[in-house]
Short mmCIF file of C-alpha atoms and ligand atoms in Angstrom, two decimals:
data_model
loop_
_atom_site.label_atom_id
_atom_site.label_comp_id
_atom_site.label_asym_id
_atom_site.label_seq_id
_atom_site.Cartn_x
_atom_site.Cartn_y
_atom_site.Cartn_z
CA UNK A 64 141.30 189.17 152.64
CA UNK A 65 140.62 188.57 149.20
CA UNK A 66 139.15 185.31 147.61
CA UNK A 67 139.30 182.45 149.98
CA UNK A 68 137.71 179.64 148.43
CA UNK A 69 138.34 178.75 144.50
CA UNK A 70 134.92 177.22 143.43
CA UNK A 71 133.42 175.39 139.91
CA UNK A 72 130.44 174.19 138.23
CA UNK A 73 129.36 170.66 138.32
CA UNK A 74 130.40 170.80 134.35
CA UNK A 75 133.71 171.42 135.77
CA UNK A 76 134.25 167.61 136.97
CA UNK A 77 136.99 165.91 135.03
CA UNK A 78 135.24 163.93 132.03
CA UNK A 79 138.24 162.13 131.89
CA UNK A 80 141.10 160.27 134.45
CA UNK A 81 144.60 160.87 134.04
CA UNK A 82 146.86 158.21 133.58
CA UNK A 83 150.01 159.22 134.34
CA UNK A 84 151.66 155.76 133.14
CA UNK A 85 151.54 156.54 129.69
CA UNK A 86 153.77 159.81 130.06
CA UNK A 87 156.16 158.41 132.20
CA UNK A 88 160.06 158.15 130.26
CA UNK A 89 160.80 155.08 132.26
CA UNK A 90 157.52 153.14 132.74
CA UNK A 91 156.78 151.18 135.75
CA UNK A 92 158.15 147.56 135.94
CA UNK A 93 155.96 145.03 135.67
CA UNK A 94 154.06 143.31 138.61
CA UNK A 95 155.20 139.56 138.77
CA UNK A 96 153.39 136.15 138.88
CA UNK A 97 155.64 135.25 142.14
CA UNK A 98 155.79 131.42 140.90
CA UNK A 99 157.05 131.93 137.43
CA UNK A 100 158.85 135.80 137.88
CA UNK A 101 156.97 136.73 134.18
CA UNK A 102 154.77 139.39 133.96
CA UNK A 103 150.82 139.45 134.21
CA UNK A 104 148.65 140.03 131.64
CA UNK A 105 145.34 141.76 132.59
CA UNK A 106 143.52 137.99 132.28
CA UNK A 107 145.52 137.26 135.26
CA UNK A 108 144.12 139.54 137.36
CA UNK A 109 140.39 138.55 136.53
CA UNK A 110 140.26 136.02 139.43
CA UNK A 111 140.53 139.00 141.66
CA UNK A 112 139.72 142.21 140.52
CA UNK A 113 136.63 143.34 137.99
CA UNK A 114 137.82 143.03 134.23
CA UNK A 115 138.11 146.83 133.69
CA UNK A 116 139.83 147.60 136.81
CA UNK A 117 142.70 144.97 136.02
CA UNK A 118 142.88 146.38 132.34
CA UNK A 119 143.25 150.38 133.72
CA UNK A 120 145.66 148.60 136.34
CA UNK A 121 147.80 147.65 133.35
CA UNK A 122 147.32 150.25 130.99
CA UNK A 123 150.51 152.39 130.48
CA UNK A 124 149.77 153.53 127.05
CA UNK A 125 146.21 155.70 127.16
CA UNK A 126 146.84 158.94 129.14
CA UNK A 127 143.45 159.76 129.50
CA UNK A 128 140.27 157.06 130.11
CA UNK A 129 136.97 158.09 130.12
CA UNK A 130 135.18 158.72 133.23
CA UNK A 131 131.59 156.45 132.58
CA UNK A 132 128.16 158.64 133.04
CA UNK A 133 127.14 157.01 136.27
CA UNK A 134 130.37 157.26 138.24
CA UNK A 135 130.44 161.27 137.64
CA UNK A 136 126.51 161.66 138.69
CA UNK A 137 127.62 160.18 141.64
CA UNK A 138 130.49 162.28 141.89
CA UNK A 139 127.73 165.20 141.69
CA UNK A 140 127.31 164.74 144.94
CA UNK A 141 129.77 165.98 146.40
CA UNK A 142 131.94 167.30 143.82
CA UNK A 143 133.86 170.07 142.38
CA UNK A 144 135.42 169.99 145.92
CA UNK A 145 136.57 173.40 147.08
CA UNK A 146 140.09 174.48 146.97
CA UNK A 147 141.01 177.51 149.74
CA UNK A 148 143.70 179.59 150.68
CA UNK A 149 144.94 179.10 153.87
CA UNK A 150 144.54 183.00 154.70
CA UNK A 151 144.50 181.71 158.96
CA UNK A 152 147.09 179.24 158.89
CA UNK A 153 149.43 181.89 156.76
CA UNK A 154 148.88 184.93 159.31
CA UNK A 155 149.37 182.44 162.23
CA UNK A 156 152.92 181.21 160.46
CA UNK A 157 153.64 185.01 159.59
CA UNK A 158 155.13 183.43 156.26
CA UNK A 159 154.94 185.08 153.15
CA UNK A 160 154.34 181.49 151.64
CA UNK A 161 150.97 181.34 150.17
CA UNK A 162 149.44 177.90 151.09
CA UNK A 163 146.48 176.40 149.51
CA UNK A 164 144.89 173.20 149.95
CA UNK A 165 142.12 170.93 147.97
CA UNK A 166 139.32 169.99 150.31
CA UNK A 167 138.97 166.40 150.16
CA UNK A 168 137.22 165.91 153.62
CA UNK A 169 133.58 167.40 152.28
CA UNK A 170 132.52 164.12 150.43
CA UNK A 171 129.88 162.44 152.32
CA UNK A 172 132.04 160.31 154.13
CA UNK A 173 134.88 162.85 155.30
CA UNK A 174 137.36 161.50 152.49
CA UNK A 175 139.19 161.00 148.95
CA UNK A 176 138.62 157.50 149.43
CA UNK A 177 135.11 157.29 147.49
CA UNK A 178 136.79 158.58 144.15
CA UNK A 179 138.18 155.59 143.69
CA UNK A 180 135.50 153.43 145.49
CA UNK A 181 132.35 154.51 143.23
CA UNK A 182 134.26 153.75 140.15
CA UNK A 183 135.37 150.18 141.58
CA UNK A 184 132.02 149.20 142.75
CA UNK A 185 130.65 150.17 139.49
CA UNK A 186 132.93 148.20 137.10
CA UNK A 187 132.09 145.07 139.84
CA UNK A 188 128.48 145.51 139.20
CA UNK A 189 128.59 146.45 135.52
CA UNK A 190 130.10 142.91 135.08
CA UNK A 191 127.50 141.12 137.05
CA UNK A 192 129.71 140.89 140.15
CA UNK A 193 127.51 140.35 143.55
CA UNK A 194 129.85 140.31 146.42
CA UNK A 195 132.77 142.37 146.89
CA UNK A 196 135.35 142.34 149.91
CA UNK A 197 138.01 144.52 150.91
CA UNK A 198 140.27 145.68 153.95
CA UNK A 199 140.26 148.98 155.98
CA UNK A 200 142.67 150.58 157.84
CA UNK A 201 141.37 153.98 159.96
CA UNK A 202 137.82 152.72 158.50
CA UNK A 203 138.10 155.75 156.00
CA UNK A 204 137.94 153.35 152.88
CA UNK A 205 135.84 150.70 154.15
CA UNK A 206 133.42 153.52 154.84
CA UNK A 207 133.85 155.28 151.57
CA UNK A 208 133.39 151.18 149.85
CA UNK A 209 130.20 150.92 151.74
CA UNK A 210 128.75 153.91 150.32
CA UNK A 211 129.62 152.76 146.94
CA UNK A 212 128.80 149.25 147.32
CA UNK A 213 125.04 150.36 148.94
CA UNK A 214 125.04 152.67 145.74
CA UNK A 215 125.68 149.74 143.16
CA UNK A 216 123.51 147.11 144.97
CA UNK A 217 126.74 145.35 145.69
CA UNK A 218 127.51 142.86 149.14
CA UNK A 219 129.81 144.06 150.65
CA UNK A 220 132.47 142.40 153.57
CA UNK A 221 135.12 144.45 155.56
CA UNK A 222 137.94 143.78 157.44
CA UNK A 223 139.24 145.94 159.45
CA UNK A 224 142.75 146.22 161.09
CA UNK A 225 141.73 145.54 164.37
CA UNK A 226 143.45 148.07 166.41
CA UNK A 227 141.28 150.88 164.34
CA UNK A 228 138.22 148.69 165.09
CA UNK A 229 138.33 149.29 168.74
CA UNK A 230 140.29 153.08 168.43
CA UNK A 231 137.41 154.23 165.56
CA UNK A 232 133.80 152.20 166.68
CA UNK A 233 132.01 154.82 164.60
CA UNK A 234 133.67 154.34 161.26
CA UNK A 235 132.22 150.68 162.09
CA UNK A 236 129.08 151.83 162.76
CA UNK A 237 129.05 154.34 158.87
CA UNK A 238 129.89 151.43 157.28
CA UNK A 239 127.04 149.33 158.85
CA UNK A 240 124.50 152.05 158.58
CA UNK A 241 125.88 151.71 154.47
CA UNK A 242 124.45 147.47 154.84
CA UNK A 243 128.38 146.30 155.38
CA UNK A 244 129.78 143.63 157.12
CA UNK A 245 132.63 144.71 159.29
CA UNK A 246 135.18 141.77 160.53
CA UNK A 247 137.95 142.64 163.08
CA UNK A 248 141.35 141.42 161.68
CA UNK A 249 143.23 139.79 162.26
CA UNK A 250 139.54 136.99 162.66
CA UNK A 251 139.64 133.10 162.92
CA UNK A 252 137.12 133.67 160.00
CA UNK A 253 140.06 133.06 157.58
CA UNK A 254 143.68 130.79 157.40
CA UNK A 255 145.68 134.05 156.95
CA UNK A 256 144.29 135.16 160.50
CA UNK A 257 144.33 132.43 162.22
CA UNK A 258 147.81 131.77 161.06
CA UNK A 259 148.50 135.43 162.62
CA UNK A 260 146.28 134.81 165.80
CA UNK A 261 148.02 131.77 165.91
CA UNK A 262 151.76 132.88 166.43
CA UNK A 263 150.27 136.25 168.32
CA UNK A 264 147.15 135.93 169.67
CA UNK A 265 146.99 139.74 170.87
CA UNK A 266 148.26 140.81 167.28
CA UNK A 267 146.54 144.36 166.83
CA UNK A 268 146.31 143.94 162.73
CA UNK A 269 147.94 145.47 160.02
CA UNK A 270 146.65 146.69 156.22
CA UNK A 271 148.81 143.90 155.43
CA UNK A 272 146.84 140.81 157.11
CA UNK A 273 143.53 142.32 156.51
CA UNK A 274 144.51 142.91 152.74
CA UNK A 275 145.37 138.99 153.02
CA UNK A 276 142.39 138.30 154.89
CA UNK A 277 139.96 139.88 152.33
CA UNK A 278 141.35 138.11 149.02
CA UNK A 279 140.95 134.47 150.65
CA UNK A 280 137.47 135.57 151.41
CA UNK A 281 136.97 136.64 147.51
CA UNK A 282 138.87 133.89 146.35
CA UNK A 283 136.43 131.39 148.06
CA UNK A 284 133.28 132.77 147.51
CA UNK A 285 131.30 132.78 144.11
CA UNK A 286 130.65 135.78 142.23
CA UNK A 287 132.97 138.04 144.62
CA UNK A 288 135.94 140.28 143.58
CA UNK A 289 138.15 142.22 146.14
CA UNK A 290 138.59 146.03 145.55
CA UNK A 291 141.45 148.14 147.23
CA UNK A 292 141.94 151.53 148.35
CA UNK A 293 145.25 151.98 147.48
CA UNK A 294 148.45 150.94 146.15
CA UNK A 295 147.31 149.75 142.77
CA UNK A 296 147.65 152.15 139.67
CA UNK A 297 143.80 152.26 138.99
CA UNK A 298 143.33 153.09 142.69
CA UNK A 299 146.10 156.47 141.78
CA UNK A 300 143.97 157.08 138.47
CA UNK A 301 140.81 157.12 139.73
CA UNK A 302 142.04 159.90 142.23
CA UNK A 303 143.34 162.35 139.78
CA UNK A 304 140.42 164.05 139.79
CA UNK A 305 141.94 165.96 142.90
CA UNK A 306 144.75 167.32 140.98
CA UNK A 307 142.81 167.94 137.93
CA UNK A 308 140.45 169.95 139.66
CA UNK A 309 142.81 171.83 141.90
CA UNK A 310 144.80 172.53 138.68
CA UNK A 311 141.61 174.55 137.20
CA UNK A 312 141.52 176.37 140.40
CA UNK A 313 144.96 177.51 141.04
CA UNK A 314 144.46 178.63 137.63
CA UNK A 315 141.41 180.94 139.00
CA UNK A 316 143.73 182.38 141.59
CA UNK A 317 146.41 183.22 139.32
CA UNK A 318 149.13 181.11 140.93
CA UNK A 319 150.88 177.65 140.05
CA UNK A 320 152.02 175.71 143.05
CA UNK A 321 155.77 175.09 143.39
CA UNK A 322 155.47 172.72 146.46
CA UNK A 323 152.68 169.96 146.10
CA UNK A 324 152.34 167.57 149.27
CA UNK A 325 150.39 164.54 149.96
CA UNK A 326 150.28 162.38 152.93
CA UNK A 327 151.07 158.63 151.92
CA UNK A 328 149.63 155.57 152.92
CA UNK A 329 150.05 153.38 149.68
CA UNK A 330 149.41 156.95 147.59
CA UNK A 331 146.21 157.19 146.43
CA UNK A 332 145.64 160.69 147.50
CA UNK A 333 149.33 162.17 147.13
CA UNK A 334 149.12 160.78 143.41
CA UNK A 335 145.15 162.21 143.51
CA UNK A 336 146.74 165.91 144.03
CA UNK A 337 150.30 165.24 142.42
CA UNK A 338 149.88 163.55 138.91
CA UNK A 339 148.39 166.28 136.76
CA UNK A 340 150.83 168.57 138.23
CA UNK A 341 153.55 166.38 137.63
CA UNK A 342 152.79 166.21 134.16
CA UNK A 343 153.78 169.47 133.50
CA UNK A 344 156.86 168.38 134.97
CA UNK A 345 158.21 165.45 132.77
CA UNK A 346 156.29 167.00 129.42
CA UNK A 347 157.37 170.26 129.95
CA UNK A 348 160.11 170.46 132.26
CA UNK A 349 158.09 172.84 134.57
CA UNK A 350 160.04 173.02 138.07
CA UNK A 351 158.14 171.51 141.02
CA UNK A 352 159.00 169.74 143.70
CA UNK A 353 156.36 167.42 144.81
CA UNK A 354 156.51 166.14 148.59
CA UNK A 355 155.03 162.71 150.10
CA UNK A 356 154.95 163.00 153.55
CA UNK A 357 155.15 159.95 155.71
CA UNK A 358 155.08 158.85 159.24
CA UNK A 359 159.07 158.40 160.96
CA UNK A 360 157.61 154.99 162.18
CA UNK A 361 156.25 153.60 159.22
CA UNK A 362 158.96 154.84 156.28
CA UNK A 363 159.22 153.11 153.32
CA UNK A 364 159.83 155.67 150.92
CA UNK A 365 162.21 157.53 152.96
CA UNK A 366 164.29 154.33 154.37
CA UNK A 367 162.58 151.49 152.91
CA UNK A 368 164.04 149.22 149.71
CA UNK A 369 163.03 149.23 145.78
CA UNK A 370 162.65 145.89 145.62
CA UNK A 371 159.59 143.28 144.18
CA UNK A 372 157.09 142.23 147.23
CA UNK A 373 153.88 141.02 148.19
CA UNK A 374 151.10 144.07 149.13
CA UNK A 375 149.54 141.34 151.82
CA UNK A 376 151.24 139.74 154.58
CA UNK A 377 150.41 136.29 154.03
CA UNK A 378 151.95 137.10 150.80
CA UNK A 379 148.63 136.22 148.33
CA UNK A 380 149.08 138.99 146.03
CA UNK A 381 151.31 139.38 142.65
CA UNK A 382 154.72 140.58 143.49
CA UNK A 383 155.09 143.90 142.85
CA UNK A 384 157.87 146.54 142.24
CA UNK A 385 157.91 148.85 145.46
CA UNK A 386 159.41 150.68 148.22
CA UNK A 387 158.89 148.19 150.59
CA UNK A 388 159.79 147.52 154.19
CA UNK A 389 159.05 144.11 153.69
CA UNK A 390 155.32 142.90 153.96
CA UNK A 391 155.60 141.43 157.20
CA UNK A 392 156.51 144.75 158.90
CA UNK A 393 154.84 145.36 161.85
CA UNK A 394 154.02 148.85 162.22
CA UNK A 395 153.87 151.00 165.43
CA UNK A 396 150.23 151.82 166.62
CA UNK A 397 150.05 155.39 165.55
CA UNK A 398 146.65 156.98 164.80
CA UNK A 399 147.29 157.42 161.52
CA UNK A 400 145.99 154.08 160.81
CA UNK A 401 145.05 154.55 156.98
CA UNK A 402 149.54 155.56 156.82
CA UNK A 403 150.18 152.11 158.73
CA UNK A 404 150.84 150.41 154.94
CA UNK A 405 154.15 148.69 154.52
CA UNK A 406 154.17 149.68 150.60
CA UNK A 407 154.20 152.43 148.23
CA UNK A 408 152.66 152.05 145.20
CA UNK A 409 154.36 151.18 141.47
CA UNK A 410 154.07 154.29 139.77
CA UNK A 411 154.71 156.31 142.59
CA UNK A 412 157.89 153.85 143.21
CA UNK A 413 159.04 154.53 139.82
CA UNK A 414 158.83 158.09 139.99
CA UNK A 415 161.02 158.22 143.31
CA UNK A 416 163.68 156.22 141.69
CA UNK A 417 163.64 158.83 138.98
CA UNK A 418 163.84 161.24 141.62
CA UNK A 419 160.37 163.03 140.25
CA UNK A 420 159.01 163.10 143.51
CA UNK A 421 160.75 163.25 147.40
CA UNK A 422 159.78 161.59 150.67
CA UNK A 423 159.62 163.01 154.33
CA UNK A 424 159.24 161.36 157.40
CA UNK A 425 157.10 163.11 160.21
CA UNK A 426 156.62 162.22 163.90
CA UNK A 427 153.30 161.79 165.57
CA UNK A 428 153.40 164.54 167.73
CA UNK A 429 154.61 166.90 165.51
CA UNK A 430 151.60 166.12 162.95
CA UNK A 431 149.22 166.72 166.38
CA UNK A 432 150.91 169.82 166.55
CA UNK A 433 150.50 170.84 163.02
CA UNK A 434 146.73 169.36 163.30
CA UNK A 435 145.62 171.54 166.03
CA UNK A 436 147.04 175.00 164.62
CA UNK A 437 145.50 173.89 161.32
CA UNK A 438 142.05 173.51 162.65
CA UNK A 439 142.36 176.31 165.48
CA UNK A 440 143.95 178.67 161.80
CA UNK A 441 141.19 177.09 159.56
CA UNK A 442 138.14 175.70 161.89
CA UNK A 443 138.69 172.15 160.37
CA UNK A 444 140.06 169.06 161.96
CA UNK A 445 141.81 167.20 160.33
CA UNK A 446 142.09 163.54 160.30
CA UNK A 447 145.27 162.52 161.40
CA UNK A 448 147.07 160.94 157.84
CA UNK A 449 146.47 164.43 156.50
CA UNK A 450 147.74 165.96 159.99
CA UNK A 451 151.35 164.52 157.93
CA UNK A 452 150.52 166.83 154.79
CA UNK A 453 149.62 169.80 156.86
CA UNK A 454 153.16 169.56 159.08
CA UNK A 455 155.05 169.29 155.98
CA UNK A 456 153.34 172.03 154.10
CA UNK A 457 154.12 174.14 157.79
CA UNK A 458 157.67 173.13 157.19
CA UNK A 459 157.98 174.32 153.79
CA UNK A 460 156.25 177.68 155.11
CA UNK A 461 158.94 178.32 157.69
CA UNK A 462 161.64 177.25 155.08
CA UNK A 463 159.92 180.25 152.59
CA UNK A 464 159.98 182.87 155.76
CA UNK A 465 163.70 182.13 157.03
CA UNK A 466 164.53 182.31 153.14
CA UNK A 467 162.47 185.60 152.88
CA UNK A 468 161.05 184.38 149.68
CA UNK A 469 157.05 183.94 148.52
CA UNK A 470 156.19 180.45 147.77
CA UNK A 471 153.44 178.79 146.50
CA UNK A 472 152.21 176.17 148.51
CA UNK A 473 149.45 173.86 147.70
CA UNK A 474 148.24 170.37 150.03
CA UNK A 475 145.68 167.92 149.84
CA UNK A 476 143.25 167.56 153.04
CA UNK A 477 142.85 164.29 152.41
CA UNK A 478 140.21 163.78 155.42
CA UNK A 479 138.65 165.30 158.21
CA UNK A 480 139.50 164.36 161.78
CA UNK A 481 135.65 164.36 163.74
CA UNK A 482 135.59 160.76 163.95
CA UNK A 483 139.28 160.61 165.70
CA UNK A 484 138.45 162.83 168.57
CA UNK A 485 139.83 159.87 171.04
CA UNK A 486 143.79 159.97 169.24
CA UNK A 487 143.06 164.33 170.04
CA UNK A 488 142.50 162.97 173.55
CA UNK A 489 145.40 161.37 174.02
CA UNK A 490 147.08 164.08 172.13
CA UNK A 491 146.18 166.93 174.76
CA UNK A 492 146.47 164.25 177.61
CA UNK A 493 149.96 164.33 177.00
CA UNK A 494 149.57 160.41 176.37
CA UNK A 495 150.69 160.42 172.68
CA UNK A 496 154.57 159.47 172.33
CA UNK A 497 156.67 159.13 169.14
CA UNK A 498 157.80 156.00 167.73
CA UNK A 499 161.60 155.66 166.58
CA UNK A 500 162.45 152.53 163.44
CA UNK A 501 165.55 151.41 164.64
CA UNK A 502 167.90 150.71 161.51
CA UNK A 503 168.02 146.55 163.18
CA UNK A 504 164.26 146.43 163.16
CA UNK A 505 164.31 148.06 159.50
CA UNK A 506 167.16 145.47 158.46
CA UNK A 507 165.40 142.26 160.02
CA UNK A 508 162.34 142.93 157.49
CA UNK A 509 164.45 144.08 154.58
CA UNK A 510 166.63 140.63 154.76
CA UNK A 511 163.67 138.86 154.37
CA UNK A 512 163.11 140.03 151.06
CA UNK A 513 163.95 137.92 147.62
CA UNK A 514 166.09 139.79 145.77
CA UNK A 515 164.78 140.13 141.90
CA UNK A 516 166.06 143.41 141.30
C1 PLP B 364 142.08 160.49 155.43
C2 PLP B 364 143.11 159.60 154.82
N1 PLP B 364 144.17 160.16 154.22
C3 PLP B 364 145.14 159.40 153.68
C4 PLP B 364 145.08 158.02 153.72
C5 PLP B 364 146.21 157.25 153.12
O1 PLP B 364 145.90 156.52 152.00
P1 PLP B 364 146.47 156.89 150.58
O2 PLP B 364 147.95 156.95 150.68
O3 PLP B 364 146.01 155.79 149.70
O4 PLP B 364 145.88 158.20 150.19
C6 PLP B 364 144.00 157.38 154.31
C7 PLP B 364 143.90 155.92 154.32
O5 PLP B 364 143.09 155.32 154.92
C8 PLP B 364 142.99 158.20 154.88
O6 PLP B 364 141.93 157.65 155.47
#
């Protein structure tokens, strides 16, 4: 075997973010005051988010903003994060595909999710900002936030979706060894839950309500922003430092990946691993094809609409322009919680109506499948969002064997799976099923959508 993991300096972390906005030919449309239909201005956003955040969250003309001092010592700690050929999982596939992937799941809380959350907590604290609150769903974010929040001196509230509470009790208990406050949503602690409570009163939770739940707690409390994981375009910036790495290191191994997947939640980490490769593609025309991959029960890139929507269900954010399935979807109760989102993100919106990037759907069970070969090919477990990376990147292997032709594969590991041992339970119980959308169910949230585009 020859060189298995691609490895840099601490000198080698990205100075910079990339800001893929400012390349794009059609820029992203604008996210909506939902009373008047005009656009926001970054002052609008200051209610909510810290200053900075809402100006990168705008900001489609800088390519490349400055990463400050004190968010890449903390990044020191964990990165440059390996990237490694997938030697095992190759000779088990007998493909001639050669399939790399960026290991995401060695930060010191098993995800992506603190590149973002360091840099969030430190513009909060930079501006004087005491008390922050946000929503989880798997508990890989809210764990990642607590980190951050504990490393900034920063209060910090949680709610979490509350199926995940009771499926993942030691994601709870990382974020309160961080100083957290966790908060099982939907709570009576808030109108937005017990408006949900209310009208279901065994309603399991969704990113949606706890999204909701979190901004009427930071809208009523002095000094306190909410931060969030995903969606937002300074969430995808802040995670290009996966791609920009992993770009240096394919470059060490002397290949340039033609296939680049991400599993997608709201698309933090498929934009993390995706933009700086896709910049390449609409400055120079290089020819990629970069994959989201999805689960078949919560699909809103593959069968959802391009339409303006709220990112909460109680419908308490800015409208913005996504493929949606409507933000009152209810999604199935798959273990995947952090893909349980019923939005994609702006940019990443845009650039599948441009038809830059393509969407698959995956089962549950087949992602178990791909999970298990993964970590029995690789010794690593994978948590189960990236378990929808990892079957994809399996399909495109088989695809590159019956075609007989080398490809070059490369995936992001967005997480590892040790703290979702109960959903591999289940999974070699035989008690894990599939969940199928029906097109009705799909069309009942869809109608409810105002039409502004
Ligand atoms: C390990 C892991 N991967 C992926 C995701 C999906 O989020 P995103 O699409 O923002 O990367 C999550 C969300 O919680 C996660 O925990």
């Amino acid at each position: 075997m020859s060189t298995k993991k691609f490895l840099l300096q601490e000198s080698d972390i990205p100075t910079a973010w990339y800001n893929i906005a400012a390349d794009m030919k059609n820029k992203p449309r604008p996210i909506l005051n939902p009373g008047t239909k005009e656009p926001l201005k970054p002052e609008d956003l200051y209610p909510l988010f810290a200053e900075e955040l809402a100006k990168q969250e705008l900001n489609q003309t800088d390519p490349w903003i400055e990463i400050p001092e004190e968010v890449r010592d903390l990044y020191k700690v964990w990165r440059p994060t390996p990237l490694v050929r997938a030697y095992g999982l190759e000779k088990a596939l007998d493909t001639p595909a050669h399939i790399y992937f960026k290991n995401e799941s060695v930060s010191p809380v098993g995800s992506h999710k603190l590149n973002s959350a360091l840099p969030q907590a430190y513009y909060c604290k930079k501006q004087g900002v005491t008390n922050i609150t946000t929503e989880t769903g798997a508990g890989q974010w809210g764990a990642a936030l607590s980190y951050a929040a504990k490393a900034f001196g920063l209060e910090l509230a949680v709610y979490m979706v509350k199926i995940s509470y009771h499926q993942k009790p030691y994601r709870r208990s990382i974020m309160q060894t961080f100083g957290a406050q966790v908060i099982a949503s939907p709570s009576m602690s808030t109108k937005s839950g017990r408006k949900v409570l209310t009208e279901n009163p065994t309603y399991q939770g969704s990113l949606g309500t706890a999204i909701s739940e979190a901004i009427e707690l930071a809208m009523g409390t002095p000094n306190c922003k909410y931060t969030l994981g995903s969606v937002l375009s300074h969430v995808m910036l802040h995670q290009t430092v996966i791609g920009l790495e992993a770009e240096k290191q394919m470059e060490m191994a002397g290949e340039y990946p033609e296939v680049i997947i991400g599993c997608f939640g709201g698309g933090s980490n498929f934009s993390g691993i995706s933009f700086p490769f896709l910049r390449h593609k609409i400055n120079e025309g290089k020819d990629i094809r970069v994959i989201a991959a999805e689960p078949a029960s919560c699909p809103k890139l593959t069968r959802g609409e391009f339409q303006y929507d709220f990112g909460d269900e109680a419908g308490y954010t800015p409208l913005l322009p996504m493929y949606t399935l409507g933000h009152s979807f209810a999604p199935a109760h798959i273990h995947a919680g952090g893909l349980r989102y019923h939005g994609a993100g702006s940019i990443v919106s845009q650039l599948r109506q441009d038809k830059l990037i393509e969407a698959v759907d995956v089962q549950q069970l087949e992602t178990f499948d791909a999970a298990t070969l993964f970590a029995q090919s690789e010794g690593i477990i994978p948590a189960p969002e990236s378990a929808h990376a990892i079957a994809v990147a399996i399909q495109e292997a088989k695809k590159a064997k019956e075609e007989g032709k080398q490809r070059t594969i490369l995936f992001n590991l967005s997480g590892h799976g040790l703290i979702d041992m109960a959903a591999y339970d289940q999974y070699f119980a035989g008690d894990l099923s599939n969940y199928d959308l029906s097109d009705e169910e799909l069309q009942k949230n869809l109608s409810t959508l105002e039409h502004i585009i």
